Every structure is written in C-alpha cells, then in structure tokens.
CSV table of C-alpha atoms in Angstrom, one decimal:
chain,number,residue,atom,x,y,z
A,1,MET,CA,1.8,61.3,1.1
A,2,ASN,CA,5.4,62.0,0.8
A,3,LEU,CA,7.4,62.9,3.7
A,4,LEU,CA,7.6,66.6,2.6
A,5,GLN,CA,3.9,66.7,2.4
A,6,GLU,CA,3.5,65.5,5.9
A,7,ALA,CA,6.3,68.1,7.2
A,8,LEU,CA,4.1,70.7,5.4
A,9,ARG,CA,1.0,69.4,7.1
A,10,TYR,CA,2.7,69.4,10.2
A,11,LEU,CA,3.6,73.2,10.0
A,12,ASN,CA,0.2,74.3,8.6
A,13,ASP,CA,-1.6,72.8,11.9
A,14,PRO,CA,-2.0,75.9,14.1
A,15,PHE,CA,-2.4,73.4,17.1
A,16,ASN,CA,1.0,72.4,16.6
A,17,TRP,CA,2.1,76.2,16.8
A,18,THR,CA,0.1,77.3,20.0
A,19,ARG,CA,-0.3,73.9,22.1
A,20,SER,CA,1.7,73.7,25.3
A,21,ASN,CA,5.6,72.5,24.1
A,22,GLY,CA,4.4,73.5,20.6
A,23,ILE,CA,6.4,75.2,18.0
A,24,LEU,CA,6.1,78.9,19.4
A,25,GLU,CA,7.0,77.9,22.8
A,26,LEU,CA,10.0,75.7,21.8
A,27,LEU,CA,11.1,78.5,19.3
A,28,GLY,CA,11.3,80.9,22.6
A,29,GLU,CA,13.6,78.5,24.4
A,30,HIS,CA,15.8,77.6,21.3
A,31,LEU,CA,16.1,81.6,20.8
A,32,ARG,CA,16.7,82.1,24.5
A,33,ILE,CA,19.4,79.5,24.7
A,34,SER,CA,21.3,80.4,21.9
A,35,ALA,CA,21.4,84.1,22.7
A,36,LEU,CA,22.5,83.5,26.3
A,37,ALA,CA,25.3,81.3,24.7
A,38,VAL,CA,26.7,83.8,22.3
A,39,LEU,CA,26.2,86.8,24.8
A,40,ALA,CA,28.3,84.7,27.2
A,41,ALA,CA,30.8,83.9,24.7
A,42,MET,CA,31.1,87.4,23.7
A,43,VAL,CA,31.6,88.6,27.4
A,44,PHE,CA,34.9,86.4,27.4
A,45,ALA,CA,36.1,86.4,23.8
A,46,VAL,CA,35.8,90.2,22.7
A,47,PRO,CA,37.8,91.7,25.7
A,48,LEU,CA,40.5,89.0,25.4
A,49,GLY,CA,40.7,89.4,21.8
A,50,MET,CA,40.7,93.3,22.0
A,51,LEU,CA,43.7,92.9,24.5
A,52,LEU,CA,45.8,90.4,22.6
A,53,GLY,CA,45.0,92.3,19.3
A,54,HIS,CA,45.6,95.9,20.6
A,55,THR,CA,49.1,94.6,22.4
A,56,GLY,CA,50.1,92.4,19.4
A,57,ARG,CA,51.1,89.6,21.7
A,58,GLY,CA,49.5,86.1,22.3
A,59,GLY,CA,49.1,85.4,18.6
A,60,GLY,CA,50.1,81.9,19.1
A,61,PHE,CA,48.1,81.5,22.4
A,62,THR,CA,44.8,82.8,20.5
A,63,VAL,CA,45.5,80.2,17.9
A,64,ALA,CA,46.0,77.4,20.2
A,65,LEU,CA,43.0,78.3,22.4
A,66,SER,CA,40.7,78.4,19.6
A,67,ASN,CA,41.6,75.4,18.2
A,68,VAL,CA,41.3,73.5,21.6
A,69,SER,CA,38.3,75.1,22.2
A,70,ARG,CA,37.0,74.2,18.8
A,71,ALA,CA,38.1,70.5,19.2
A,72,VAL,CA,35.9,69.9,22.4
A,73,PRO,CA,32.5,68.4,21.1
A,74,THR,CA,29.4,69.9,22.5
A,75,LEU,CA,27.9,66.7,23.0
A,76,ALA,CA,30.9,65.3,25.2
A,77,LEU,CA,30.4,68.4,27.2
A,78,LEU,CA,26.8,67.7,27.7
A,79,THR,CA,27.6,64.4,29.0
A,80,ILE,CA,30.5,65.5,31.2
A,81,PHE,CA,27.9,68.0,32.8
A,82,ALA,CA,25.5,65.2,33.4
A,83,VAL,CA,27.7,64.0,36.0
A,84,THR,CA,28.5,67.3,37.5
A,85,PRO,CA,26.5,69.6,39.8
A,86,ILE,CA,25.5,71.4,36.4
A,87,GLY,CA,23.5,68.3,35.5
A,88,PHE,CA,21.0,68.3,32.5
A,89,GLY,CA,18.8,71.2,31.2
A,90,PRO,CA,19.2,74.6,29.8
A,91,THR,CA,22.2,75.7,31.8
A,92,ALA,CA,24.3,72.8,30.5
A,93,THR,CA,23.4,73.7,27.1
A,94,THR,CA,23.9,77.1,27.6
A,95,ILE,CA,27.4,76.7,28.8
A,96,ALA,CA,28.4,73.9,26.2
A,97,LEU,CA,27.3,76.4,23.4
A,98,ALA,CA,29.1,79.1,24.6
A,99,VAL,CA,32.2,77.1,24.7
A,100,PHE,CA,31.1,76.3,21.2
A,101,ALA,CA,30.9,80.1,20.1
A,102,PHE,CA,34.2,81.4,21.8
A,103,PRO,CA,36.7,80.4,19.2
A,104,PRO,CA,35.4,82.1,16.2
A,105,ILE,CA,34.4,85.3,18.2
A,106,LEU,CA,38.2,85.2,19.8
A,107,THR,CA,40.0,84.5,16.7
A,108,ASN,CA,38.2,87.3,14.6
A,109,THR,CA,38.3,89.9,17.2
A,110,TYR,CA,42.1,89.2,17.4
A,111,VAL,CA,42.7,89.3,13.8
A,112,GLY,CA,40.3,92.4,13.1
A,113,PHE,CA,42.5,94.4,15.7
A,114,ARG,CA,45.9,93.3,14.2
A,115,GLY,CA,44.5,94.0,10.7
A,116,VAL,CA,43.9,97.8,11.7
A,117,ASP,CA,46.3,100.0,9.7
A,118,ARG,CA,49.2,100.6,11.9
A,119,ASP,CA,49.4,104.3,10.5
A,120,VAL,CA,46.0,104.9,11.8
A,121,VAL,CA,46.9,103.9,15.3
A,122,GLU,CA,50.2,106.0,15.4
A,123,ALA,CA,48.2,109.0,14.1
A,124,SER,CA,45.6,108.6,16.8
A,125,ARG,CA,48.5,108.3,19.5
A,126,ALA,CA,50.1,111.3,17.8
A,127,MET,CA,46.9,113.1,18.7
A,128,GLY,CA,47.0,112.2,22.3
A,129,PHE,CA,44.9,109.3,22.6
A,130,SER,CA,45.3,106.9,25.4
A,131,ASP,CA,45.8,103.2,25.0
A,132,LEU,CA,42.2,102.8,26.0
A,133,GLN,CA,40.9,105.5,23.7
A,134,VAL,CA,43.1,104.0,20.9
A,135,ALA,CA,41.5,100.4,21.4
A,136,THR,CA,37.7,101.7,21.6
A,137,ARG,CA,37.5,104.6,19.5
A,138,VAL,CA,39.9,103.7,16.6
A,139,GLU,CA,40.8,100.1,16.5
A,140,LEU,CA,37.3,98.6,17.7
A,141,PRO,CA,35.2,100.6,14.9
A,142,LEU,CA,37.7,99.5,12.1
A,143,ALA,CA,37.8,95.8,13.5
A,144,ALA,CA,34.1,95.8,13.8
A,145,PRO,CA,33.2,94.2,10.7
A,146,LEU,CA,35.4,91.3,11.3
A,147,LEU,CA,34.3,91.1,14.8
A,148,MET,CA,31.0,90.9,13.6
A,149,THR,CA,31.8,88.2,11.2
A,150,GLY,CA,33.0,86.0,14.0
A,151,VAL,CA,29.9,86.8,15.9
A,152,ARG,CA,27.7,86.0,12.8
A,153,THR,CA,29.6,82.6,12.2
A,154,ALA,CA,29.4,81.6,15.9
A,155,ALA,CA,25.4,82.6,16.3
A,156,VAL,CA,24.6,80.7,13.1
A,157,GLN,CA,26.6,77.5,14.4
A,158,VAL,CA,25.0,77.9,17.8
A,159,VAL,CA,21.4,78.0,16.6
A,160,ALA,CA,22.2,75.0,14.5
A,161,THR,CA,23.7,72.8,17.4
A,162,ALA,CA,21.3,74.1,19.8
A,163,THR,CA,18.9,71.2,18.9
A,164,LEU,CA,21.1,69.0,21.0
A,165,ALA,CA,19.5,70.8,24.0
A,166,ALA,CA,16.6,68.3,23.6
A,167,LEU,CA,18.7,65.4,24.3
A,168,VAL,CA,19.5,66.8,27.9
A,169,ALA,CA,16.0,68.2,28.4
A,170,GLY,CA,17.0,71.7,27.5
A,171,GLY,CA,14.2,72.3,25.0
A,172,GLY,CA,14.3,74.0,21.8
A,173,LEU,CA,13.2,72.9,18.3
A,174,GLY,CA,15.3,69.9,18.8
A,175,SER,CA,12.5,68.6,21.0
A,176,ILE,CA,10.2,68.3,17.6
A,177,ILE,CA,13.1,66.2,16.0
A,178,THR,CA,13.7,63.9,19.1
A,179,LEU,CA,9.9,63.4,19.7
A,180,GLY,CA,9.4,62.8,15.9
A,181,PHE,CA,12.1,59.8,16.0
A,182,ARG,CA,10.6,58.3,19.1
A,183,GLN,CA,7.0,58.4,17.6
A,184,GLN,CA,8.3,57.4,14.1
A,185,ASP,CA,6.8,60.6,12.9
A,186,TYR,CA,9.4,61.3,10.2
A,187,GLY,CA,7.1,64.3,8.8
A,188,ALA,CA,7.4,65.9,12.1
A,189,VAL,CA,11.3,65.0,12.1
A,190,LEU,CA,11.7,66.9,8.7
A,191,ALA,CA,9.4,70.0,9.8
A,192,GLY,CA,11.8,70.4,12.8
A,193,ALA,CA,14.8,70.2,10.7
A,194,ILE,CA,13.3,72.8,8.3
A,195,LEU,CA,12.4,75.4,11.3
A,196,VAL,CA,16.0,75.0,12.6
A,197,ALA,CA,17.4,75.5,8.9
A,198,LEU,CA,15.1,78.4,8.4
A,199,LEU,CA,16.1,80.1,11.9
A,200,ALA,CA,19.8,79.7,11.1
A,201,VAL,CA,19.3,81.4,7.6
A,202,LEU,CA,17.3,84.1,9.4
A,203,THR,CA,19.9,84.6,11.8
A,204,GLU,CA,22.7,84.9,9.1
A,205,VAL,CA,20.9,87.6,7.2
A,206,LEU,CA,20.0,89.7,10.4
A,207,LEU,CA,23.6,89.6,11.7
A,208,ALA,CA,24.7,90.4,8.1
A,209,ALA,CA,22.7,93.6,8.1
A,210,LEU,CA,23.8,94.4,11.4
A,211,SER,CA,27.5,94.0,10.6
A,212,TRP,CA,26.9,96.1,7.1
A,213,ALA,CA,25.4,98.7,9.4
A,214,VAL,CA,28.4,98.9,11.9
A,215,THR,CA,31.0,99.0,9.3
A,216,PRO,CA,32.6,102.6,9.1
A,217,GLY,CA,32.7,104.7,6.1
A,218,PRO,CA,30.3,104.9,3.2
A,219,ARG,CA,28.2,102.0,2.9
A,220,ARG,CA,27.2,100.5,-0.5
A,221,LEU,CA,25.1,97.4,-0.7
A,222,PRO,CA,26.8,94.7,-3.0
A,223,PHE,CA,24.4,94.8,-5.7
A,224,LEU,CA,24.5,98.6,-6.4
A,225,HIS,CA,26.8,100.6,-8.4
A,226,GLY,CA,28.1,97.4,-10.2
A,227,ARG,CA,30.6,96.4,-7.9
A,228,PRO,CA,31.1,94.9,-4.2
A,229,ALA,CA,31.0,96.4,-1.1
A,230,VAL,CA,34.0,96.7,1.0
A,231,ARG,CA,34.9,93.5,2.3
A,232,SER,CA,34.9,92.9,6.1
A,233,ALA,CA,38.0,90.6,6.0
A,234,ASP,CA,40.1,93.8,5.6
A,235,PRO,CA,39.0,96.0,8.4
A,236,ALA,CA,41.9,98.8,7.4
A,237,MET,CA,40.2,99.2,4.0
A,238,ALA,CA,37.1,100.6,5.8
A,239,ALA,CA,39.2,103.3,7.7
A,240,PRO,CA,37.8,106.8,7.3
A,241,PRO,CA,40.1,109.3,5.3
A,242,LEU,CA,42.5,111.4,7.8
C-alpha cells in the first residue's frame, strides 16, 4: 500500500475523527487558535493602520515595523515563551501567531487608506464630515478590499503555521503530524498535511468571498461579462460616483 492510500485510509476511518484527540477535536483547537491570533492581530493592526493611513504620516515606520515583525520566526518566539511565565500551550501559540499575522494586516490597511482618492476625501470634508467620519464612513469602506486582502493573507499563513502548536503542547492538526513522525506512521503524517492544506484553501476561499461582499460599488464575479472584476489592490477604483 503506497503512502497516499495509507493517508486516505486514515482519513476514511470514522474512529480517527470521533475519538478523544481525534480529527474533529484537533480541528476545533486549530480553528480556535488561528481565529484568536488573527483577531488579536486585527485589534492592534487595523486601528494603527487606519491612523497612519488617514494622517499620511508614518509610512517609513509602517514599513519598518512590518519588516521587523515579519523577520521574527514564529518558532523562535515559541522557544522564548518557554522560558517566560507564558510557557508552553495554546496561549503561547496564539501570541506568536498574532505577531506573525500583524505585518500583512498593518501594511494592507495603511496602503488601502493611502490609496483612497484624495478628491473623494476632500469632497467629504467639504460636506462637513469630521476626521473620524471621513476615516470610518469614507476611507474605511473604500480601503476595505485591500484591508481584507491583508486579513486573508494573514489568516491563510496563520492556519498553515498553526501546525507548530503541536510542538509546544498547543494542540491543533499539527498533533497528527508530530504523532505520525513519532510512530513512524507516514500515512498519518500525510493525512495531517492534507487536512492543513485543505483548511488553508477553504480559509482563502471563504475570506475571498467575504472580501468580494464588502467591496463597495457594483459587484461582478470575475467569470461574468467576459472581463475581470475590480481589483482590490486599487480601492479608489471601487469608489461610488459622486
């Protein structure tokens, strides 16, 4: 029996799904860790990106902070946490993954706000909008496609990287892979890798649909009318006519 057949046999066994520490339980842990990490990153990255993008200041700071955060290896953070009061477990993994998710969300939020047509911003101010109203009611909707691209990128990366949680007793689908290596059950290792890959693809598809849904203006699926939909990389193109 080849490796792929062993992996499919592992995935087709109902006991592997429903037992204690089975696939369903580990999937729930994986999703919980990933969701908390992305939400934590958004709590800090989105307001900071909105502030810097709205004011037009701190572009160099944003790039530098993103590059520094991206350069910190997640596994290195987990190792550091092991000798601190944080220790091992889901909390350490969530914090490390939140740091990992921070750069793309911050960068895309900042670029999205800076990409909003300045004429639209000035027109809203001429209508009496305050700075807060301009940021939340004008710039945020127009920057939403690019912001969501950052969230989508971060979420997919976090879902894939959350397999490291198994190395620090954090649970998740990575436990299938690490246990398979310990038992030299390479069919289980491949099965765990397949599950993580499918979960990452599903995350990408769902968040892409959400990004499409929050894009202002007429919405058109890419395969309709023989031409592509508006790209989220240029939020100003999605501005509704004044």
